[in-house]
């Protein structure tokens, strides 16, 4: 089993890469996502459907669109962590190499605190608040990557721990607050599915595509808050409200916390 401190490393794109040519609309779009910035960092509220990095096809990823913030002759900001393509919410970048190094080390030392919201079905877990300590392993199926639960002594096991609490319940659904203590791919999605409470809209891991007559067109998982050591000292907390489609579903289901 890999060390409990093993996690996906911070993303450090090569600053020597050639700038990506962006359209005026793309530049305006990515700049509209900014929810906080200072000389060291830029934080954005990533929408669902936008790949953080390594996407396929002709659509630019968020990492590529960060060239919109680069000064002439300088590197673009560096992504510090990823969010799944279909997950919305707070994502952090570093403007400078020293800031990227500082934040990368802080993340490896587990000094980042991430808080998510999710709509799950068919209701609240029992107990309503707790911890999921379940090892995961990566599984390749064709061109797609999945995470699977596995025994902790499996050769490919990665330690994975998630905390959760129920914020609100309604017939057939619940609104959950989630706090991952490790950073595995699809961790929250697989952990919730493993206790019989998959995230609504998560077709990959058994999530319902309709709840109480309301269509769920995509994964209802939102990174609502991120707290971390700031390169200039102290801690910084950045928050972002759920996007309109998720907020509308929460209201329609009567899940207001």
mmCIF file of C-alpha atoms in Angstrom:
data_model
loop_
_atom_site.group_PDB
_atom_site.id
_atom_site.type_symbol
_atom_site.label_atom_id
_atom_site.label_comp_id
_atom_site.label_asym_id
_atom_site.label_seq_id
_atom_site.Cartn_x
_atom_site.Cartn_y
_atom_site.Cartn_z
ATOM 1 C CA UNK A 1 0.000 0.000 0.000
ATOM 2 C CA UNK A 2 1.246 3.455 -0.806
ATOM 3 C CA UNK A 3 2.076 5.864 1.995
ATOM 4 C CA UNK A 4 -0.898 7.762 3.485
ATOM 5 C CA UNK A 5 0.866 10.938 2.432
ATOM 6 C CA UNK A 6 1.004 9.847 -1.198
ATOM 7 C CA UNK A 7 -1.283 11.949 -3.330
ATOM 8 C CA UNK A 8 -1.468 13.380 -6.802
ATOM 9 C CA UNK A 9 1.287 15.993 -7.021
ATOM 10 C CA UNK A 10 0.477 19.612 -7.589
ATOM 11 C CA UNK A 11 0.160 20.427 -11.266
ATOM 12 C CA UNK A 12 3.227 22.281 -12.512
ATOM 13 C CA UNK A 13 2.933 23.033 -16.235
ATOM 14 C CA UNK A 14 6.216 23.705 -17.992
ATOM 15 C CA UNK A 15 6.644 27.497 -18.104
ATOM 16 C CA UNK A 16 8.678 27.026 -21.272
ATOM 17 C CA UNK A 17 5.642 25.915 -23.273
ATOM 18 C CA UNK A 18 4.656 28.170 -26.130
ATOM 19 C CA UNK A 19 1.724 30.489 -25.478
ATOM 20 C CA UNK A 20 -1.683 29.269 -26.656
ATOM 21 C CA UNK A 21 -3.556 31.547 -29.027
ATOM 22 C CA UNK A 22 -6.914 32.376 -27.451
ATOM 23 C CA UNK A 23 -9.908 34.090 -28.978
ATOM 24 C CA UNK A 24 -11.259 37.300 -27.518
ATOM 25 C CA UNK A 25 -14.290 35.347 -26.289
ATOM 26 C CA UNK A 26 -12.084 32.788 -24.531
ATOM 27 C CA UNK A 27 -10.052 35.515 -22.851
ATOM 28 C CA UNK A 28 -13.200 37.273 -21.673
ATOM 29 C CA UNK A 29 -14.678 33.966 -20.499
ATOM 30 C CA UNK A 30 -11.735 32.834 -18.371
ATOM 31 C CA UNK A 31 -11.302 36.295 -16.887
ATOM 32 C CA UNK A 32 -14.968 36.233 -15.904
ATOM 33 C CA UNK A 33 -14.269 33.149 -13.757
ATOM 34 C CA UNK A 34 -11.894 35.009 -11.419
ATOM 35 C CA UNK A 35 -13.185 35.214 -7.843
ATOM 36 C CA UNK A 36 -9.937 36.372 -6.192
ATOM 37 C CA UNK A 37 -6.495 37.526 -7.297
ATOM 38 C CA UNK A 38 -3.402 39.171 -5.856
ATOM 39 C CA UNK A 39 0.282 39.299 -6.883
ATOM 40 C CA UNK A 40 0.754 35.643 -5.854
ATOM 41 C CA UNK A 41 -2.401 33.744 -6.824
ATOM 42 C CA UNK A 42 -5.476 33.706 -9.014
ATOM 43 C CA UNK A 43 -8.538 31.724 -7.891
ATOM 44 C CA UNK A 44 -11.322 30.870 -10.306
ATOM 45 C CA UNK A 45 -14.820 29.403 -10.087
ATOM 46 C CA UNK A 46 -14.549 26.641 -12.677
ATOM 47 C CA UNK A 47 -17.796 25.691 -14.417
ATOM 48 C CA UNK A 48 -18.856 22.104 -14.940
ATOM 49 C CA UNK A 49 -17.845 20.763 -18.349
ATOM 50 C CA UNK A 50 -14.468 22.533 -18.516
ATOM 51 C CA UNK A 51 -11.418 20.267 -18.236
ATOM 52 C CA UNK A 52 -8.756 21.487 -15.835
ATOM 53 C CA UNK A 53 -5.971 19.989 -17.915
ATOM 54 C CA UNK A 54 -5.341 17.332 -20.555
ATOM 55 C CA UNK A 55 -8.703 17.503 -22.283
ATOM 56 C CA UNK A 56 -9.413 15.956 -25.674
ATOM 57 C CA UNK A 57 -10.586 17.564 -28.872
ATOM 58 C CA UNK A 58 -10.359 21.140 -30.059
ATOM 59 C CA UNK A 59 -11.703 22.874 -26.954
ATOM 60 C CA UNK A 60 -9.068 24.570 -24.819
ATOM 61 C CA UNK A 61 -8.621 23.419 -21.223
ATOM 62 C CA UNK A 62 -8.554 25.773 -18.251
ATOM 63 C CA UNK A 63 -4.782 25.259 -18.052
ATOM 64 C CA UNK A 64 -4.414 26.487 -21.635
ATOM 65 C CA UNK A 65 -6.765 29.419 -21.100
ATOM 66 C CA UNK A 66 -4.575 30.631 -18.227
ATOM 67 C CA UNK A 67 -2.461 32.251 -20.950
ATOM 68 C CA UNK A 68 -5.078 35.015 -20.770
ATOM 69 C CA UNK A 69 -3.374 36.139 -17.526
ATOM 70 C CA UNK A 70 0.231 35.958 -18.740
ATOM 71 C CA UNK A 71 2.213 39.146 -19.162
ATOM 72 C CA UNK A 72 4.205 39.512 -22.411
ATOM 73 C CA UNK A 73 7.220 37.202 -22.353
ATOM 74 C CA UNK A 74 6.166 35.632 -19.056
ATOM 75 C CA UNK A 75 4.753 32.226 -18.155
ATOM 76 C CA UNK A 76 1.069 31.716 -17.482
ATOM 77 C CA UNK A 77 -0.168 31.030 -13.955
ATOM 78 C CA UNK A 78 0.304 27.436 -12.806
ATOM 79 C CA UNK A 79 -2.534 25.178 -11.718
ATOM 80 C CA UNK A 80 -2.004 24.004 -8.140
ATOM 81 C CA UNK A 81 -4.623 21.240 -8.196
ATOM 82 C CA UNK A 82 -7.292 19.785 -10.462
ATOM 83 C CA UNK A 83 -11.051 19.411 -10.441
ATOM 84 C CA UNK A 84 -12.819 16.743 -12.482
ATOM 85 C CA UNK A 85 -14.207 18.074 -15.756
ATOM 86 C CA UNK A 86 -17.795 17.812 -14.523
ATOM 87 C CA UNK A 87 -17.092 19.233 -11.047
ATOM 88 C CA UNK A 88 -17.578 22.969 -10.577
ATOM 89 C CA UNK A 89 -16.029 25.276 -8.028
ATOM 90 C CA UNK A 90 -12.918 26.875 -6.576
ATOM 91 C CA UNK A 91 -9.639 26.096 -8.321
ATOM 92 C CA UNK A 92 -6.337 27.738 -7.426
ATOM 93 C CA UNK A 93 -3.427 28.900 -9.578
ATOM 94 C CA UNK A 94 -0.076 30.473 -8.724
ATOM 95 C CA UNK A 95 1.176 33.527 -10.599
ATOM 96 C CA UNK A 96 4.864 32.918 -9.862
ATOM 97 C CA UNK A 97 7.221 29.963 -9.588
ATOM 98 C CA UNK A 98 7.978 30.657 -5.880
ATOM 99 C CA UNK A 99 4.255 30.782 -5.107
ATOM 100 C CA UNK A 100 3.704 27.527 -7.001
ATOM 101 C CA UNK A 101 6.497 25.854 -5.040
ATOM 102 C CA UNK A 102 5.169 27.129 -1.718
ATOM 103 C CA UNK A 103 1.606 26.026 -2.428
ATOM 104 C CA UNK A 104 2.692 22.667 -3.827
ATOM 105 C CA UNK A 105 4.587 21.892 -0.630
ATOM 106 C CA UNK A 106 1.641 23.032 1.488
ATOM 107 C CA UNK A 107 -0.670 20.701 -0.412
ATOM 108 C CA UNK A 108 1.690 17.750 -0.025
ATOM 109 C CA UNK A 109 1.803 18.496 3.709
ATOM 110 C CA UNK A 110 -2.021 18.396 3.816
ATOM 111 C CA UNK A 111 -2.365 22.038 4.772
ATOM 112 C CA UNK A 112 -5.154 22.573 2.228
ATOM 113 C CA UNK A 113 -8.752 22.212 3.398
ATOM 114 C CA UNK A 114 -11.348 21.551 0.686
ATOM 115 C CA UNK A 115 -15.099 21.616 1.204
ATOM 116 C CA UNK A 116 -17.590 20.361 -1.376
ATOM 117 C CA UNK A 117 -21.353 20.183 -1.689
ATOM 118 C CA UNK A 118 -23.127 17.318 -3.414
ATOM 119 C CA UNK A 119 -26.672 16.140 -4.041
ATOM 120 C CA UNK A 120 -26.904 12.385 -3.394
ATOM 121 C CA UNK A 121 -29.611 9.768 -3.759
ATOM 122 C CA UNK A 122 -31.724 7.996 -2.580
ATOM 123 C CA UNK A 123 -31.428 9.923 0.703
ATOM 124 C CA UNK A 124 -29.117 10.729 3.596
ATOM 125 C CA UNK A 125 -26.519 8.134 4.613
ATOM 126 C CA UNK A 126 -26.761 6.379 7.965
ATOM 127 C CA UNK A 127 -25.125 7.708 10.048
ATOM 128 C CA UNK A 128 -25.845 11.193 8.756
ATOM 129 C CA UNK A 129 -22.297 12.325 9.557
ATOM 130 C CA UNK A 130 -19.085 10.351 9.505
ATOM 131 C CA UNK A 131 -15.882 9.312 7.776
ATOM 132 C CA UNK A 132 -15.246 6.970 4.853
ATOM 133 C CA UNK A 133 -11.831 5.306 5.071
ATOM 134 C CA UNK A 134 -11.709 3.124 1.975
ATOM 135 C CA UNK A 135 -8.671 2.440 -0.197
ATOM 136 C CA UNK A 136 -8.979 3.013 -3.937
ATOM 137 C CA UNK A 137 -7.191 1.738 -7.023
ATOM 138 C CA UNK A 138 -7.088 2.985 -10.598
ATOM 139 C CA UNK A 139 -8.718 0.851 -13.300
ATOM 140 C CA UNK A 140 -8.313 1.487 -17.030
ATOM 141 C CA UNK A 141 -11.245 0.498 -19.244
ATOM 142 C CA UNK A 142 -10.384 1.281 -22.844
ATOM 143 C CA UNK A 143 -9.506 4.977 -22.951
ATOM 144 C CA UNK A 144 -11.382 5.700 -19.732
ATOM 145 C CA UNK A 145 -9.983 5.704 -16.200
ATOM 146 C CA UNK A 146 -12.054 4.663 -13.198
ATOM 147 C CA UNK A 147 -11.346 4.383 -9.503
ATOM 148 C CA UNK A 148 -12.436 1.258 -7.644
ATOM 149 C CA UNK A 149 -12.612 0.399 -3.976
ATOM 150 C CA UNK A 150 -10.153 -2.273 -2.919
ATOM 151 C CA UNK A 151 -8.612 -3.915 0.163
ATOM 152 C CA UNK A 152 -5.925 -1.746 1.786
ATOM 153 C CA UNK A 153 -3.305 -4.423 1.111
ATOM 154 C CA UNK A 154 -3.989 -4.528 -2.641
ATOM 155 C CA UNK A 155 -0.826 -3.969 -4.691
ATOM 156 C CA UNK A 156 -2.292 -0.820 -6.290
ATOM 157 C CA UNK A 157 -4.156 0.492 -3.237
ATOM 158 C CA UNK A 158 -4.100 4.205 -2.463
ATOM 159 C CA UNK A 159 -5.210 5.349 0.966
ATOM 160 C CA UNK A 160 -8.339 7.510 0.687
ATOM 161 C CA UNK A 161 -10.254 9.240 3.484
ATOM 162 C CA UNK A 162 -13.336 11.461 3.176
ATOM 163 C CA UNK A 163 -15.464 13.125 5.829
ATOM 164 C CA UNK A 164 -19.120 13.955 5.258
ATOM 165 C CA UNK A 165 -22.134 15.460 6.963
ATOM 166 C CA UNK A 166 -25.750 15.824 5.920
ATOM 167 C CA UNK A 167 -26.929 19.402 5.436
ATOM 168 C CA UNK A 168 -30.533 18.750 4.352
ATOM 169 C CA UNK A 169 -32.821 15.878 3.360
ATOM 170 C CA UNK A 170 -35.863 15.470 1.145
ATOM 171 C CA UNK A 171 -37.734 12.484 -0.328
ATOM 172 C CA UNK A 172 -35.215 10.598 -2.457
ATOM 173 C CA UNK A 173 -32.255 12.949 -1.992
ATOM 174 C CA UNK A 174 -29.913 14.670 0.437
ATOM 175 C CA UNK A 175 -27.564 17.636 0.329
ATOM 176 C CA UNK A 176 -24.135 16.716 1.662
ATOM 177 C CA UNK A 177 -21.035 18.610 2.769
ATOM 178 C CA UNK A 178 -17.858 16.693 1.912
ATOM 179 C CA UNK A 179 -14.264 17.164 3.059
ATOM 180 C CA UNK A 180 -11.619 14.928 1.457
ATOM 181 C CA UNK A 181 -8.516 14.337 3.558
ATOM 182 C CA UNK A 182 -6.666 12.797 0.611
ATOM 183 C CA UNK A 183 -6.676 13.776 -3.035
ATOM 184 C CA UNK A 184 -7.416 10.701 -5.146
ATOM 185 C CA UNK A 185 -9.024 10.906 -8.554
ATOM 186 C CA UNK A 186 -12.836 10.660 -8.298
ATOM 187 C CA UNK A 187 -12.429 10.060 -4.551
ATOM 188 C CA UNK A 188 -15.658 11.649 -3.317
ATOM 189 C CA UNK A 189 -17.670 10.134 -6.146
ATOM 190 C CA UNK A 190 -16.458 6.586 -5.481
ATOM 191 C CA UNK A 191 -16.612 6.890 -1.701
ATOM 192 C CA UNK A 192 -20.236 8.023 -1.756
ATOM 193 C CA UNK A 193 -21.164 5.312 -4.250
ATOM 194 C CA UNK A 194 -19.476 2.759 -1.966
ATOM 195 C CA UNK A 195 -21.927 3.560 0.846
ATOM 196 C CA UNK A 196 -24.931 3.445 -1.461
ATOM 197 C CA UNK A 197 -25.290 7.209 -1.859
ATOM 198 C CA UNK A 198 -23.946 8.051 -5.336
ATOM 199 C CA UNK A 199 -23.887 11.669 -6.431
ATOM 200 C CA UNK A 200 -26.838 12.648 -8.596
ATOM 201 C CA UNK A 201 -25.935 12.878 -12.261
ATOM 202 C CA UNK A 202 -22.821 10.716 -11.890
ATOM 203 C CA UNK A 203 -23.534 8.172 -14.617
ATOM 204 C CA UNK A 204 -20.029 6.729 -14.302
ATOM 205 C CA UNK A 205 -20.545 5.602 -10.712
ATOM 206 C CA UNK A 206 -24.257 4.877 -10.602
ATOM 207 C CA UNK A 207 -25.725 8.305 -9.896
ATOM 208 C CA UNK A 208 -29.383 8.932 -10.715
ATOM 209 C CA UNK A 209 -30.137 10.959 -13.845
ATOM 210 C CA UNK A 210 -33.527 12.059 -12.486
ATOM 211 C CA UNK A 211 -34.596 12.793 -8.902
ATOM 212 C CA UNK A 212 -38.262 13.174 -7.902
ATOM 213 C CA UNK A 213 -39.178 13.969 -11.487
ATOM 214 C CA UNK A 214 -36.382 16.504 -11.965
ATOM 215 C CA UNK A 215 -33.783 15.781 -14.656
ATOM 216 C CA UNK A 216 -30.150 15.776 -13.509
ATOM 217 C CA UNK A 217 -28.080 16.584 -16.602
ATOM 218 C CA UNK A 218 -24.633 16.432 -15.022
ATOM 219 C CA UNK A 219 -22.621 15.619 -11.905
ATOM 220 C CA UNK A 220 -24.003 17.557 -8.917
ATOM 221 C CA UNK A 221 -20.676 18.125 -7.149
ATOM 222 C CA UNK A 222 -19.335 21.587 -6.340
ATOM 223 C CA UNK A 223 -16.055 22.648 -4.708
ATOM 224 C CA UNK A 224 -17.499 25.408 -2.573
ATOM 225 C CA UNK A 225 -14.554 26.417 -0.385
ATOM 226 C CA UNK A 226 -10.770 26.177 -0.280
ATOM 227 C CA UNK A 227 -8.594 27.185 2.671
ATOM 228 C CA UNK A 228 -4.802 27.184 2.380
ATOM 229 C CA UNK A 229 -1.593 28.873 3.576
ATOM 230 C CA UNK A 230 -0.992 32.037 1.565
ATOM 231 C CA UNK A 231 2.518 32.614 0.150
ATOM 232 C CA UNK A 232 2.668 36.020 1.875
ATOM 233 C CA UNK A 233 1.671 34.563 5.258
ATOM 234 C CA UNK A 234 -1.403 33.454 7.139
ATOM 235 C CA UNK A 235 -4.283 31.436 5.735
ATOM 236 C CA UNK A 236 -6.681 32.375 2.956
ATOM 237 C CA UNK A 237 -10.225 31.048 2.529
ATOM 238 C CA UNK A 238 -11.928 31.367 -0.855
ATOM 239 C CA UNK A 239 -15.545 30.429 -1.477
ATOM 240 C CA UNK A 240 -17.817 30.122 -4.496
ATOM 241 C CA UNK A 241 -21.594 29.537 -4.578
ATOM 242 C CA UNK A 242 -22.990 26.552 -6.496
ATOM 243 C CA UNK A 243 -23.770 27.256 -10.170
ATOM 244 C CA UNK A 244 -27.323 28.063 -11.197
ATOM 245 C CA UNK A 245 -28.265 24.569 -12.396
ATOM 246 C CA UNK A 246 -27.202 22.979 -9.097
ATOM 247 C CA UNK A 247 -28.798 25.740 -7.017
ATOM 248 C CA UNK A 248 -32.033 25.304 -8.979
ATOM 249 C CA UNK A 249 -32.054 21.535 -8.362
ATOM 250 C CA UNK A 250 -31.378 22.030 -4.647
ATOM 251 C CA UNK A 251 -34.321 24.439 -4.450
ATOM 252 C CA UNK A 252 -36.612 22.246 -6.549
ATOM 253 C CA UNK A 253 -35.933 19.257 -4.283
ATOM 254 C CA UNK A 254 -36.426 21.282 -1.115
ATOM 255 C CA UNK A 255 -32.832 20.780 0.012
ATOM 256 C CA UNK A 256 -32.076 24.272 1.263
ATOM 257 C CA UNK A 257 -29.639 23.902 4.165
#
